[in-house]
mmCIF file with all atom_site columns, C-alpha atoms in Angstrom:
data_model
loop_
_atom_site.group_PDB
_atom_site.id
_atom_site.type_symbol
_atom_site.label_atom_id
_atom_site.label_alt_id
_atom_site.label_comp_id
_atom_site.label_asym_id
_atom_site.label_entity_id
_atom_site.label_seq_id
_atom_site.pdbx_PDB_ins_code
_atom_site.Cartn_x
_atom_site.Cartn_y
_atom_site.Cartn_z
_atom_site.occupancy
_atom_site.B_iso_or_equiv
_atom_site.pdbx_formal_charge
_atom_site.auth_seq_id
_atom_site.auth_comp_id
_atom_site.auth_asym_id
_atom_site.auth_atom_id
_atom_site.pdbx_PDB_model_num
ATOM 1   C CA . ALA S 1 1   ? -188.729 92.467  -161.589 1.00 76.00 ? 17  ALA S CA 1
ATOM 2   C CA . ILE S 1 2   ? -192.131 92.473  -163.601 1.00 76.00 ? 18  ILE S CA 1
ATOM 3   C CA . SER S 1 3   ? -191.740 96.314  -163.818 1.00 73.00 ? 19  SER S CA 1
ATOM 4   C CA . GLU S 1 4   ? -188.081 95.994  -165.019 1.00 73.00 ? 20  GLU S CA 1
ATOM 5   C CA . PHE S 1 5   ? -189.125 93.470  -167.696 1.00 68.00 ? 21  PHE S CA 1
ATOM 6   C CA . PHE S 1 6   ? -191.889 96.148  -168.792 1.00 65.00 ? 22  PHE S CA 1
ATOM 7   C CA . PHE S 1 7   ? -189.481 98.818  -169.040 1.00 62.00 ? 23  PHE S CA 1
ATOM 8   C CA . THR S 1 8   ? -187.031 96.890  -171.277 1.00 72.00 ? 24  THR S CA 1
ATOM 9   C CA . LEU S 1 9   ? -190.097 96.735  -174.072 1.00 68.00 ? 25  LEU S CA 1
ATOM 10  C CA . TYR S 1 10  ? -191.274 100.158 -174.320 1.00 63.00 ? 26  TYR S CA 1
ATOM 11  C CA . ALA S 1 11  ? -190.229 102.257 -177.328 1.00 63.00 ? 27  ALA S CA 1
ATOM 12  C CA . GLU S 1 12  ? -191.949 105.693 -176.427 1.00 67.00 ? 28  GLU S CA 1
ATOM 13  C CA . VAL S 1 13  ? -192.621 107.384 -173.169 1.00 60.00 ? 29  VAL S CA 1
ATOM 14  C CA . THR S 1 14  ? -196.456 106.772 -173.979 1.00 63.00 ? 30  THR S CA 1
ATOM 15  C CA . ASP S 1 15  ? -196.003 103.185 -174.630 1.00 68.00 ? 31  ASP S CA 1
ATOM 16  C CA . VAL S 1 16  ? -198.205 100.757 -172.719 1.00 73.00 ? 32  VAL S CA 1
ATOM 17  C CA . PHE S 1 17  ? -195.271 98.991  -171.529 1.00 69.00 ? 33  PHE S CA 1
ATOM 18  C CA . ASN S 1 18  ? -193.821 102.016 -169.979 1.00 72.00 ? 34  ASN S CA 1
ATOM 19  C CA . LEU S 1 19  ? -197.129 102.537 -168.070 1.00 74.00 ? 35  LEU S CA 1
ATOM 20  C CA . LEU S 1 20  ? -197.368 98.925  -166.881 1.00 77.00 ? 36  LEU S CA 1
ATOM 21  C CA . GLY S 1 21  ? -193.745 99.230  -165.620 1.00 74.00 ? 37  GLY S CA 1
ATOM 22  C CA . HIS S 1 22  ? -194.653 102.248 -163.537 1.00 76.00 ? 38  HIS S CA 1
ATOM 23  C CA . ILE S 1 23  ? -197.789 100.532 -162.037 1.00 84.00 ? 39  ILE S CA 1
ATOM 24  C CA . TYR S 1 24  ? -196.115 97.479  -161.226 1.00 80.00 ? 40  TYR S CA 1
ATOM 25  C CA . LYS S 1 25  ? -192.988 99.509  -159.677 1.00 84.00 ? 41  LYS S CA 1
ATOM 26  C CA . VAL S 1 26  ? -195.771 101.437 -157.585 1.00 85.00 ? 42  VAL S CA 1
ATOM 27  C CA . ILE S 1 27  ? -197.260 98.049  -156.527 1.00 86.00 ? 43  ILE S CA 1
ATOM 28  C CA . SER S 1 28  ? -194.269 96.784  -155.423 1.00 84.00 ? 44  SER S CA 1
ATOM 29  C CA . TYR S 1 29  ? -193.370 99.940  -153.322 1.00 82.00 ? 45  TYR S CA 1
ATOM 30  C CA . LEU S 1 30  ? -196.738 99.451  -151.742 1.00 83.00 ? 46  LEU S CA 1
ATOM 31  C CA . PHE S 1 31  ? -196.205 95.800  -150.804 1.00 82.00 ? 47  PHE S CA 1
ATOM 32  C CA . ILE S 1 32  ? -192.605 97.036  -149.563 1.00 81.00 ? 48  ILE S CA 1
ATOM 33  C CA . TYR S 1 33  ? -193.852 99.711  -147.597 1.00 79.00 ? 49  TYR S CA 1
ATOM 34  C CA . ARG S 1 34  ? -196.631 97.260  -145.929 1.00 77.00 ? 50  ARG S CA 1
ATOM 35  C CA . LEU S 1 35  ? -193.822 94.930  -145.139 1.00 76.00 ? 51  LEU S CA 1
ATOM 36  C CA . PHE S 1 36  ? -191.953 97.387  -143.085 1.00 75.00 ? 52  PHE S CA 1
ATOM 37  C CA . VAL S 1 37  ? -194.877 99.002  -141.622 1.00 72.00 ? 53  VAL S CA 1
ATOM 38  C CA . VAL S 1 38  ? -196.123 95.571  -140.217 1.00 70.00 ? 54  VAL S CA 1
ATOM 39  C CA . THR S 1 39  ? -192.948 94.211  -139.148 1.00 71.00 ? 55  THR S CA 1
ATOM 40  C CA . THR S 1 40  ? -191.455 97.439  -137.592 1.00 74.00 ? 56  THR S CA 1
ATOM 41  C CA . ILE S 1 41  ? -194.520 99.348  -136.347 1.00 75.00 ? 57  ILE S CA 1
ATOM 42  C CA . GLU S 1 42  ? -197.683 97.433  -136.059 1.00 73.00 ? 58  GLU S CA 1
ATOM 43  C CA . SER S 1 43  ? -196.630 94.088  -135.084 1.00 72.00 ? 59  SER S CA 1
ATOM 44  C CA . PRO S 1 44  ? -194.913 95.390  -131.891 1.00 74.00 ? 60  PRO S CA 1
ATOM 45  C CA . TYR S 1 45  ? -197.728 97.538  -131.132 1.00 76.00 ? 61  TYR S CA 1
ATOM 46  C CA . GLN S 1 46  ? -200.076 94.489  -131.388 1.00 75.00 ? 62  GLN S CA 1
ATOM 47  C CA . GLN S 1 47  ? -197.742 92.493  -129.461 1.00 77.00 ? 63  GLN S CA 1
ATOM 48  C CA . LEU S 1 48  ? -197.731 95.359  -126.582 1.00 79.00 ? 64  LEU S CA 1
ATOM 49  C CA . LYS S 1 49  ? -201.562 95.736  -127.038 1.00 79.00 ? 65  LYS S CA 1
ATOM 50  C CA . ALA S 1 50  ? -202.138 91.929  -126.369 1.00 75.00 ? 66  ALA S CA 1
ATOM 51  C CA . LEU S 1 51  ? -199.408 91.953  -123.343 1.00 77.00 ? 67  LEU S CA 1
ATOM 52  C CA . GLN S 1 52  ? -201.314 94.640  -121.768 1.00 74.00 ? 68  GLN S CA 1
ATOM 53  C CA . SER S 1 53  ? -204.551 92.926  -121.906 1.00 73.00 ? 69  SER S CA 1
ATOM 54  C CA . GLU S 1 54  ? -202.926 89.874  -120.510 1.00 72.00 ? 70  GLU S CA 1
ATOM 55  C CA . GLN S 1 55  ? -201.667 91.913  -117.586 1.00 69.00 ? 71  GLN S CA 1
ATOM 56  C CA . GLN S 1 56  ? -204.720 93.890  -117.184 1.00 66.00 ? 72  GLN S CA 1
ATOM 57  C CA . ALA S 1 57  ? -206.581 90.599  -117.132 1.00 65.00 ? 73  ALA S CA 1
ATOM 58  C CA . THR S 1 58  ? -204.320 89.312  -114.383 1.00 65.00 ? 74  THR S CA 1
ATOM 59  C CA . LEU S 1 59  ? -204.682 92.463  -112.481 1.00 62.00 ? 75  LEU S CA 1
ATOM 60  C CA . ASP S 1 60  ? -208.745 92.335  -112.593 1.00 64.00 ? 76  ASP S CA 1
ATOM 61  C CA . ALA S 1 61  ? -208.185 88.653  -111.383 1.00 62.00 ? 77  ALA S CA 1
ATOM 62  C CA . ILE S 1 62  ? -206.598 89.823  -107.861 1.00 69.00 ? 78  ILE S CA 1
ATOM 63  C CA . PRO S 1 63  ? -209.245 90.687  -105.444 1.00 70.00 ? 79  PRO S CA 1
ATOM 64  C CA . ASP S 1 64  ? -206.516 92.680  -103.249 1.00 81.00 ? 80  ASP S CA 1
ATOM 65  C CA . LEU S 1 65  ? -205.808 96.313  -102.992 1.00 85.00 ? 81  LEU S CA 1
ATOM 66  C CA . LEU S 1 66  ? -202.330 97.520  -105.063 1.00 87.00 ? 82  LEU S CA 1
ATOM 67  C CA . LEU S 1 67  ? -200.625 100.761 -104.534 1.00 89.00 ? 83  LEU S CA 1
ATOM 68  C CA . ASP S 1 68  ? -197.935 102.376 -106.229 1.00 91.00 ? 84  ASP S CA 1
ATOM 69  C CA . VAL S 1 69  ? -196.164 104.648 -103.317 1.00 91.00 ? 85  VAL S CA 1
ATOM 70  C CA . GLY S 1 70  ? -192.775 106.171 -102.620 1.00 91.00 ? 86  GLY S CA 1
ATOM 71  C CA . LEU S 1 71  ? -190.338 105.478 -99.841  1.00 90.00 ? 87  LEU S CA 1
ATOM 72  C CA . ASP S 1 72  ? -192.152 108.244 -97.915  1.00 89.00 ? 88  ASP S CA 1
ATOM 73  C CA . GLY S 1 73  ? -195.297 106.634 -98.151  1.00 90.00 ? 89  GLY S CA 1
ATOM 74  C CA . ARG S 1 74  ? -196.602 108.984 -100.961 1.00 91.00 ? 90  ARG S CA 1
ATOM 75  C CA . ILE S 1 75  ? -199.491 107.305 -102.781 1.00 91.00 ? 91  ILE S CA 1
ATOM 76  C CA . TYR S 1 76  ? -199.126 107.646 -106.657 1.00 91.00 ? 92  TYR S CA 1
ATOM 77  C CA . SER S 1 77  ? -201.633 105.261 -107.959 1.00 88.00 ? 93  SER S CA 1
ATOM 78  C CA . TYR S 1 78  ? -203.914 102.651 -107.091 1.00 85.00 ? 94  TYR S CA 1
ATOM 79  C CA . ARG S 1 79  ? -205.840 99.532  -108.276 1.00 84.00 ? 95  ARG S CA 1
ATOM 80  C CA . ALA S 1 80  ? -208.716 98.158  -106.486 1.00 79.00 ? 96  ALA S CA 1
ATOM 81  C CA . SER S 1 81  ? -211.303 95.432  -107.437 1.00 74.00 ? 97  SER S CA 1
ATOM 82  C CA . ARG S 1 82  ? -213.720 96.569  -104.629 1.00 73.00 ? 98  ARG S CA 1
ATOM 83  C CA . ALA S 1 83  ? -214.256 100.107 -103.845 1.00 74.00 ? 99  ALA S CA 1
ATOM 84  C CA . ASP S 1 84  ? -215.011 99.425  -100.038 1.00 74.00 ? 100 ASP S CA 1
ATOM 85  C CA . LEU S 1 85  ? -211.327 98.605  -99.479  1.00 75.00 ? 101 LEU S CA 1
ATOM 86  C CA . LEU S 1 86  ? -210.353 102.373 -99.960  1.00 80.00 ? 102 LEU S CA 1
ATOM 87  C CA . VAL S 1 87  ? -209.912 104.399 -96.864  1.00 80.00 ? 103 VAL S CA 1
ATOM 88  C CA . ALA S 1 88  ? -211.158 107.574 -98.840  1.00 78.00 ? 104 ALA S CA 1
ATOM 89  C CA . SER S 1 89  ? -212.048 108.243 -102.449 1.00 79.00 ? 105 SER S CA 1
ATOM 90  C CA . PRO S 1 90  ? -209.015 108.767 -104.832 1.00 78.00 ? 106 PRO S CA 1
ATOM 91  C CA . GLU S 1 91  ? -209.386 112.432 -104.827 1.00 82.00 ? 107 GLU S CA 1
ATOM 92  C CA . VAL S 1 92  ? -208.384 112.528 -101.259 1.00 81.00 ? 108 VAL S CA 1
ATOM 93  C CA . PHE S 1 93  ? -205.754 110.063 -100.930 1.00 85.00 ? 109 PHE S CA 1
ATOM 94  C CA . LEU S 1 94  ? -203.635 110.294 -104.188 1.00 88.00 ? 110 LEU S CA 1
ATOM 95  C CA . GLY S 1 95  ? -200.562 112.319 -103.889 1.00 88.00 ? 111 GLY S CA 1
ATOM 96  C CA . LYS S 1 96  ? -200.838 112.140 -100.125 1.00 89.00 ? 112 LYS S CA 1
ATOM 97  C CA . THR S 1 97  ? -198.567 110.297 -97.607  1.00 90.00 ? 113 THR S CA 1
ATOM 98  C CA . PHE S 1 98  ? -199.910 107.420 -95.500  1.00 89.00 ? 114 PHE S CA 1
ATOM 99  C CA . SER S 1 99  ? -199.395 109.668 -92.497  1.00 88.00 ? 115 SER S CA 1
ATOM 100 C CA . GLU S 1 100 ? -202.127 112.164 -94.115  1.00 88.00 ? 116 GLU S CA 1
ATOM 101 C CA . VAL S 1 101 ? -204.710 109.761 -94.753  1.00 87.00 ? 117 VAL S CA 1
ATOM 102 C CA . ILE S 1 102 ? -204.558 106.708 -92.289  1.00 87.00 ? 118 ILE S CA 1
ATOM 103 C CA . SER S 1 103 ? -204.008 106.618 -88.371  1.00 87.00 ? 119 SER S CA 1
ATOM 104 C CA . SER S 1 104 ? -200.319 107.143 -87.142  1.00 88.00 ? 120 SER S CA 1
ATOM 105 C CA . ASP S 1 105 ? -200.327 103.317 -85.997  1.00 90.00 ? 121 ASP S CA 1
ATOM 106 C CA . ALA S 1 106 ? -201.227 101.969 -89.178  1.00 89.00 ? 122 ALA S CA 1
ATOM 107 C CA . ALA S 1 107 ? -199.073 104.455 -91.407  1.00 90.00 ? 123 ALA S CA 1
ATOM 108 C CA . GLU S 1 108 ? -195.918 103.542 -89.416  1.00 92.00 ? 124 GLU S CA 1
ATOM 109 C CA . ILE S 1 109 ? -196.688 99.873  -90.024  1.00 92.00 ? 125 ILE S CA 1
ATOM 110 C CA . CYS S 1 110 ? -196.986 100.796 -93.544  1.00 91.00 ? 126 CYS S CA 1
ATOM 111 C CA . LEU S 1 111 ? -193.776 102.946 -93.696  1.00 92.00 ? 127 LEU S CA 1
ATOM 112 C CA . SER S 1 112 ? -191.847 99.945  -91.996  1.00 93.00 ? 128 SER S CA 1
ATOM 113 C CA . ALA S 1 113 ? -192.701 97.608  -94.605  1.00 93.00 ? 129 ALA S CA 1
ATOM 114 C CA . LEU S 1 114 ? -191.377 100.026 -97.320  1.00 92.00 ? 130 LEU S CA 1
ATOM 115 C CA . ARG S 1 115 ? -188.103 100.348 -95.306  1.00 92.00 ? 131 ARG S CA 1
ATOM 116 C CA . GLU S 1 116 ? -188.089 96.583  -94.986  1.00 92.00 ? 132 GLU S CA 1
ATOM 117 C CA . ALA S 1 117 ? -188.634 96.012  -98.714  1.00 92.00 ? 133 ALA S CA 1
ATOM 118 C CA . ALA S 1 118 ? -186.041 98.903  -99.628  1.00 90.00 ? 134 ALA S CA 1
ATOM 119 C CA . ASP S 1 119 ? -183.283 97.006  -97.354  1.00 89.00 ? 135 ASP S CA 1
ATOM 120 C CA . ASN S 1 120 ? -184.131 93.253  -97.994  1.00 91.00 ? 136 ASN S CA 1
ATOM 121 C CA . GLY S 1 121 ? -185.762 93.463  -101.504 1.00 89.00 ? 137 GLY S CA 1
ATOM 122 C CA . ARG S 1 122 ? -189.532 92.629  -100.089 1.00 90.00 ? 138 ARG S CA 1
ATOM 123 C CA . ALA S 1 123 ? -191.498 92.598  -97.244  1.00 91.00 ? 139 ALA S CA 1
ATOM 124 C CA . VAL S 1 124 ? -194.286 90.339  -96.252  1.00 91.00 ? 140 VAL S CA 1
ATOM 125 C CA . GLY S 1 125 ? -196.531 89.430  -93.289  1.00 90.00 ? 141 GLY S CA 1
ATOM 126 C CA . LYS S 1 126 ? -196.917 92.778  -91.603  1.00 91.00 ? 142 LYS S CA 1
ATOM 127 C CA . GLU S 1 127 ? -200.666 93.510  -90.339  1.00 91.00 ? 143 GLU S CA 1
ATOM 128 C CA . CYS S 1 128 ? -202.403 96.407  -89.770  1.00 88.00 ? 144 CYS S CA 1
ATOM 129 C CA . ALA S 1 129 ? -205.911 97.537  -89.270  1.00 88.00 ? 145 ALA S CA 1
ATOM 130 C CA . PHE S 1 130 ? -207.932 100.547 -91.256  1.00 85.00 ? 146 PHE S CA 1
ATOM 131 C CA . ASP S 1 131 ? -211.048 102.335 -90.420  1.00 83.00 ? 147 ASP S CA 1
ATOM 132 C CA . LEU S 1 132 ? -213.253 102.055 -93.538  1.00 82.00 ? 148 LEU S CA 1
ATOM 133 C CA . ALA S 1 133 ? -216.779 102.799 -94.086  1.00 77.00 ? 149 ALA S CA 1
ATOM 134 C CA . GLN S 1 134 ? -218.232 99.439  -93.110  1.00 77.00 ? 150 GLN S CA 1
ATOM 135 C CA . GLY S 1 135 ? -216.042 99.370  -89.838  1.00 81.00 ? 151 GLY S CA 1
ATOM 136 C CA . LYS S 1 136 ? -212.426 98.337  -88.891  1.00 85.00 ? 152 LYS S CA 1
ATOM 137 C CA . ARG S 1 137 ? -210.817 95.697  -91.285  1.00 86.00 ? 153 ARG S CA 1
ATOM 138 C CA . TRP S 1 138 ? -207.656 93.948  -91.177  1.00 90.00 ? 154 TRP S CA 1
ATOM 139 C CA . PHE S 1 139 ? -204.970 93.908  -93.984  1.00 90.00 ? 155 PHE S CA 1
ATOM 140 C CA . GLU S 1 140 ? -201.828 91.748  -94.562  1.00 92.00 ? 156 GLU S CA 1
ATOM 141 C CA . LEU S 1 141 ? -199.048 93.703  -96.414  1.00 92.00 ? 157 LEU S CA 1
ATOM 142 C CA . SER S 1 142 ? -196.875 92.412  -98.998  1.00 92.00 ? 158 SER S CA 1
ATOM 143 C CA . VAL S 1 143 ? -194.454 95.330  -100.498 1.00 93.00 ? 159 VAL S CA 1
ATOM 144 C CA . ALA S 1 144 ? -191.575 94.822  -103.483 1.00 92.00 ? 160 ALA S CA 1
ATOM 145 C CA . PRO S 1 145 ? -189.571 97.581  -104.898 1.00 91.00 ? 161 PRO S CA 1
ATOM 146 C CA . LYS S 1 146 ? -190.527 98.604  -108.622 1.00 88.00 ? 162 LYS S CA 1
ATOM 147 C CA . PRO S 1 147 ? -187.767 97.756  -111.208 1.00 84.00 ? 163 PRO S CA 1
ATOM 148 C CA . GLY S 1 148 ? -185.609 100.809 -112.211 1.00 78.00 ? 164 GLY S CA 1
ATOM 149 C CA . THR S 1 149 ? -186.224 102.867 -109.084 1.00 76.00 ? 165 THR S CA 1
ATOM 150 C CA . ASN S 1 150 ? -183.526 103.512 -106.337 1.00 75.00 ? 166 ASN S CA 1
ATOM 151 C CA . GLY S 1 151 ? -182.442 106.042 -103.850 1.00 72.00 ? 167 GLY S CA 1
ATOM 152 C CA . GLN S 1 152 ? -184.784 108.638 -102.367 1.00 72.00 ? 168 GLN S CA 1
ATOM 153 C CA . ASN S 1 153 ? -186.837 108.207 -105.684 1.00 81.00 ? 169 ASN S CA 1
ATOM 154 C CA . MET S 1 154 ? -187.466 104.314 -105.026 1.00 88.00 ? 170 MET S CA 1
ATOM 155 C CA . ARG S 1 155 ? -191.080 103.335 -105.630 1.00 92.00 ? 171 ARG S CA 1
ATOM 156 C CA . PHE S 1 156 ? -192.889 100.200 -104.445 1.00 93.00 ? 172 PHE S CA 1
ATOM 157 C CA . ILE S 1 157 ? -195.843 97.933  -105.153 1.00 91.00 ? 173 ILE S CA 1
ATOM 158 C CA . LEU S 1 158 ? -197.587 97.377  -102.273 1.00 92.00 ? 174 LEU S CA 1
ATOM 159 C CA . LEU S 1 159 ? -200.145 94.791  -101.930 1.00 91.00 ? 175 LEU S CA 1
ATOM 160 C CA . ALA S 1 160 ? -202.907 94.856  -98.951  1.00 88.00 ? 176 ALA S CA 1
ATOM 161 C CA . ARG S 1 161 ? -204.934 91.523  -98.732  1.00 88.00 ? 177 ARG S CA 1
ATOM 162 C CA . ASP S 1 162 ? -208.220 91.824  -96.508  1.00 86.00 ? 178 ASP S CA 1
ATOM 163 C CA . ILE S 1 163 ? -207.713 89.199  -93.747  1.00 88.00 ? 179 ILE S CA 1
ATOM 164 C CA . THR S 1 164 ? -210.380 90.405  -91.667  1.00 86.00 ? 180 THR S CA 1
ATOM 165 C CA . GLU S 1 165 ? -212.468 87.356  -91.907  1.00 87.00 ? 181 GLU S CA 1
ATOM 166 C CA . ARG S 1 166 ? -209.370 85.289  -90.982  1.00 87.00 ? 182 ARG S CA 1
ATOM 167 C CA . LYS S 1 167 ? -208.943 87.408  -87.981  1.00 87.00 ? 183 LYS S CA 1
ATOM 168 C CA . ARG S 1 168 ? -212.380 86.709  -86.678  1.00 88.00 ? 184 ARG S CA 1
ATOM 169 C CA . VAL S 1 169 ? -211.676 83.006  -87.043  1.00 89.00 ? 185 VAL S CA 1
ATOM 170 C CA . GLU S 1 170 ? -208.450 83.198  -85.178  1.00 87.00 ? 186 GLU S CA 1
ATOM 171 C CA . ALA S 1 171 ? -210.136 85.262  -82.434  1.00 86.00 ? 187 ALA S CA 1
ATOM 172 C CA . SER S 1 172 ? -212.892 82.688  -82.308  1.00 89.00 ? 188 SER S CA 1
ATOM 173 C CA . LEU S 1 173 ? -210.450 79.910  -81.816  1.00 90.00 ? 189 LEU S CA 1
ATOM 174 C CA . ARG S 1 174 ? -208.353 81.727  -79.198  1.00 89.00 ? 190 ARG S CA 1
ATOM 175 C CA . GLU S 1 175 ? -211.707 82.073  -77.399  1.00 89.00 ? 191 GLU S CA 1
ATOM 176 C CA . SER S 1 176 ? -212.797 78.588  -77.531  1.00 90.00 ? 192 SER S CA 1
ATOM 177 C CA . GLU S 1 177 ? -209.343 77.437  -76.611  1.00 88.00 ? 193 GLU S CA 1
ATOM 178 C CA . ASP S 1 178 ? -209.672 79.558  -73.585  1.00 88.00 ? 194 ASP S CA 1
ATOM 179 C CA . LYS S 1 179 ? -212.979 78.268  -72.515  1.00 89.00 ? 195 LYS S CA 1
ATOM 180 C CA . PHE S 1 180 ? -211.873 74.667  -73.307  1.00 87.00 ? 196 PHE S CA 1
ATOM 181 C CA . LYS S 1 181 ? -208.754 75.386  -70.756  1.00 87.00 ? 197 LYS S CA 1
ATOM 182 C CA . TYR S 1 182 ? -210.990 77.007  -68.069  1.00 87.00 ? 198 TYR S CA 1
ATOM 183 C CA . TYR S 1 183 ? -213.502 74.115  -68.022  1.00 86.00 ? 199 TYR S CA 1
ATOM 184 C CA . PHE S 1 184 ? -210.850 71.698  -68.111  1.00 85.00 ? 200 PHE S CA 1
ATOM 185 C CA . GLU S 1 185 ? -208.826 73.124  -65.263  1.00 85.00 ? 201 GLU S CA 1
ATOM 186 C CA . HIS S 1 186 ? -212.019 73.702  -63.180  1.00 84.00 ? 202 HIS S CA 1
ATOM 187 C CA . SER S 1 187 ? -213.959 70.505  -63.733  1.00 87.00 ? 203 SER S CA 1
ATOM 188 C CA . THR S 1 188 ? -214.995 68.411  -60.741  1.00 85.00 ? 204 THR S CA 1
ATOM 189 C CA . VAL S 1 189 ? -214.453 65.528  -62.901  1.00 87.00 ? 205 VAL S CA 1
ATOM 190 C CA . GLY S 1 190 ? -211.030 63.903  -63.379  1.00 85.00 ? 206 GLY S CA 1
ATOM 191 C CA . LYS S 1 191 ? -209.791 64.824  -66.823  1.00 83.00 ? 207 LYS S CA 1
ATOM 192 C CA . SER S 1 192 ? -206.771 63.764  -68.800  1.00 81.00 ? 208 SER S CA 1
ATOM 193 C CA . ILE S 1 193 ? -205.201 64.658  -72.326  1.00 81.00 ? 209 ILE S CA 1
ATOM 194 C CA . THR S 1 194 ? -202.750 62.394  -74.113  1.00 79.00 ? 210 THR S CA 1
ATOM 195 C CA . LEU S 1 195 ? -200.574 64.894  -76.058  1.00 75.00 ? 211 LEU S CA 1
ATOM 196 C CA . PRO S 1 196 ? -199.194 64.277  -79.542  1.00 76.00 ? 212 PRO S CA 1
ATOM 197 C CA . ASP S 1 197 ? -195.621 63.380  -78.512  1.00 72.00 ? 213 ASP S CA 1
ATOM 198 C CA . GLY S 1 198 ? -196.933 60.959  -75.755  1.00 72.00 ? 214 GLY S CA 1
ATOM 199 C CA . GLY S 1 199 ? -197.239 62.840  -72.847  1.00 73.00 ? 215 GLY S CA 1
ATOM 200 C CA . ILE S 1 200 ? -200.328 63.417  -70.930  1.00 77.00 ? 216 ILE S CA 1
ATOM 201 C CA . HIS S 1 201 ? -201.922 66.384  -69.229  1.00 79.00 ? 217 HIS S CA 1
ATOM 202 C CA . VAL S 1 202 ? -204.207 66.386  -66.321  1.00 82.00 ? 218 VAL S CA 1
ATOM 203 C CA . ASN S 1 203 ? -206.847 68.536  -64.280  1.00 82.00 ? 219 ASN S CA 1
ATOM 204 C CA . LYS S 1 204 ? -206.725 69.045  -60.358  1.00 84.00 ? 220 LYS S CA 1
ATOM 205 C CA . ALA S 1 205 ? -209.830 67.009  -60.268  1.00 86.00 ? 221 ALA S CA 1
ATOM 206 C CA . PHE S 1 206 ? -207.688 63.863  -61.639  1.00 83.00 ? 222 PHE S CA 1
ATOM 207 C CA . CYS S 1 207 ? -204.723 64.425  -59.415  1.00 83.00 ? 223 CYS S CA 1
ATOM 208 C CA . ASP S 1 208 ? -206.928 64.496  -56.199  1.00 83.00 ? 224 ASP S CA 1
ATOM 209 C CA . ILE S 1 209 ? -208.974 61.102  -57.494  1.00 85.00 ? 225 ILE S CA 1
ATOM 210 C CA . LEU S 1 210 ? -205.527 59.406  -57.627  1.00 80.00 ? 226 LEU S CA 1
ATOM 211 C CA . GLY S 1 211 ? -203.966 61.072  -54.443  1.00 79.00 ? 227 GLY S CA 1
ATOM 212 C CA . TYR S 1 212 ? -201.114 62.638  -56.148  1.00 77.00 ? 228 TYR S CA 1
ATOM 213 C CA . ALA S 1 213 ? -199.632 66.266  -56.264  1.00 76.00 ? 229 ALA S CA 1
ATOM 214 C CA . GLU S 1 214 ? -200.559 68.173  -59.375  1.00 69.00 ? 230 GLU S CA 1
ATOM 215 C CA . ASN S 1 215 ? -196.637 68.621  -60.104  1.00 69.00 ? 231 ASN S CA 1
ATOM 216 C CA . GLU S 1 216 ? -196.280 64.781  -60.118  1.00 70.00 ? 232 GLU S CA 1
ATOM 217 C CA . LEU S 1 217 ? -198.741 64.063  -62.803  1.00 66.00 ? 233 LEU S CA 1
ATOM 218 C CA . ARG S 1 218 ? -198.694 67.157  -65.057  1.00 60.00 ? 234 ARG S CA 1
ATOM 219 C CA . ASN S 1 219 ? -196.620 66.511  -68.250  1.00 57.00 ? 235 ASN S CA 1
ATOM 220 C CA . LEU S 1 220 ? -195.813 62.776  -67.557  1.00 61.00 ? 236 LEU S CA 1
ATOM 221 C CA . ARG S 1 221 ? -195.439 60.598  -70.500  1.00 60.00 ? 237 ARG S CA 1
ATOM 222 C CA . TRP S 1 222 ? -197.193 57.375  -70.847  1.00 58.00 ? 238 TRP S CA 1
#
């Protein structure tokens, strides 16, 4: 508006008002250019960069192994916070299928998880063991299809969670339970256990002391 105002004042081409009119017009074009660049180009890229940074921070916080794989088990990319979770260096397994880099049993479990995810939209809870540099480790698999993929070109995100310590604890608990059962059954001291449902469980020595047959007292209720 100021530019057009000065254009109405000048009398000659070399007039200062003509010069000021062009200067203000150039300045206005710069403001318009800046407005469109920011709103249509820079701002979306800044938002995209912020979103990517947020997603990267989320991925960095995940301690599990993430794989981008195809329906045939081919590994396209990976993300791992710990290098010791990898069965081999990335140069070895990228572009290869599960059958080419891990044992046949583990590969079949992974492929069955992929097929289940393809049929049902997700697969969780499958467990398999990998032979890593530090020894055998157990992983629990969670698989989901990547959006926008289908058919033979379907791709999946496979998350492998290290559950080796959990498996060790479970094995230790089973061992303790087996030992308790053995000592309970073979103890020469009469023993009884009250079950949560009100029933009782007794050992052979308890039955002998009372003079009853084992099947008469076992699993009775108070």
